[in-house]
mmCIF file of C-alpha atoms in Angstrom:
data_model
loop_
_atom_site.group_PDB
_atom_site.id
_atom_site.type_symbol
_atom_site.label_atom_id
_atom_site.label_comp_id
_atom_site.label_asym_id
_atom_site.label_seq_id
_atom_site.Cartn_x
_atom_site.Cartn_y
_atom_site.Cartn_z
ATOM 1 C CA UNK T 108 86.394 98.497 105.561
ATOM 2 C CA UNK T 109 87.346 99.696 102.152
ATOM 3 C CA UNK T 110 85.577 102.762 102.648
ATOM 4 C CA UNK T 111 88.008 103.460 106.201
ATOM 5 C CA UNK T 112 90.532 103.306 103.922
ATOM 6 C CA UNK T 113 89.960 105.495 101.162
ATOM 7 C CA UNK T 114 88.783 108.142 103.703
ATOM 8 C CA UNK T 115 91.794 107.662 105.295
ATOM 9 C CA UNK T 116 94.099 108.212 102.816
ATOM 10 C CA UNK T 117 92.153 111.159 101.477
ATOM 11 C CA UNK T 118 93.206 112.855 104.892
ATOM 12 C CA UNK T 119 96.380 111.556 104.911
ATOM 13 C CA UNK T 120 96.580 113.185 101.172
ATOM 14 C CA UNK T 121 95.254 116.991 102.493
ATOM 15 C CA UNK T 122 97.987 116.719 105.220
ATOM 16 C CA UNK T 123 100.955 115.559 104.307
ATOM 17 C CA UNK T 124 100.904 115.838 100.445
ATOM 18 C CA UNK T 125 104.185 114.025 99.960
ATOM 19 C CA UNK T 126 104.699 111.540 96.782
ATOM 20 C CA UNK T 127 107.370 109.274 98.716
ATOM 21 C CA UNK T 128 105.203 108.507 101.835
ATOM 22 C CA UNK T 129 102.091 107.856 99.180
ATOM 23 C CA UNK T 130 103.987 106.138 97.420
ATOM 24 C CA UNK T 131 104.537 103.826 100.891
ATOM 25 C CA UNK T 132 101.318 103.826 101.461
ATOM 26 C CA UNK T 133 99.787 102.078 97.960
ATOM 27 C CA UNK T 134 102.620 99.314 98.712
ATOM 28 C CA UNK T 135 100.869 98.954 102.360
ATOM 29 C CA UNK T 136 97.590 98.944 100.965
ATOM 30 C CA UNK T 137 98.362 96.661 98.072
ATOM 31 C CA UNK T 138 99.664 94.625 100.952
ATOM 32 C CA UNK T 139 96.911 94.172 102.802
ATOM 33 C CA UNK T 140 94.427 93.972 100.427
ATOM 34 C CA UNK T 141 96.490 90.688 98.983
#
């Protein structure tokens, strides 16, 4: 499951290489990994 994740974000990372949506991204992870 982890490993989906990190993958994912990798490519989401390569494509759209924007700090803000990252940045929303970490909260959602931190999120769901509480």
């Amino acid at each position: 499951m982890l490993h989906l994740i990190l993958t994912s974000l990798y490519v989401i990372v390569i494509v759209t290489p924007d700090r803000r949506i990252l940045l929303s991204l970490q909260r959602m992870i931190f999120d769901c990994t509480k």
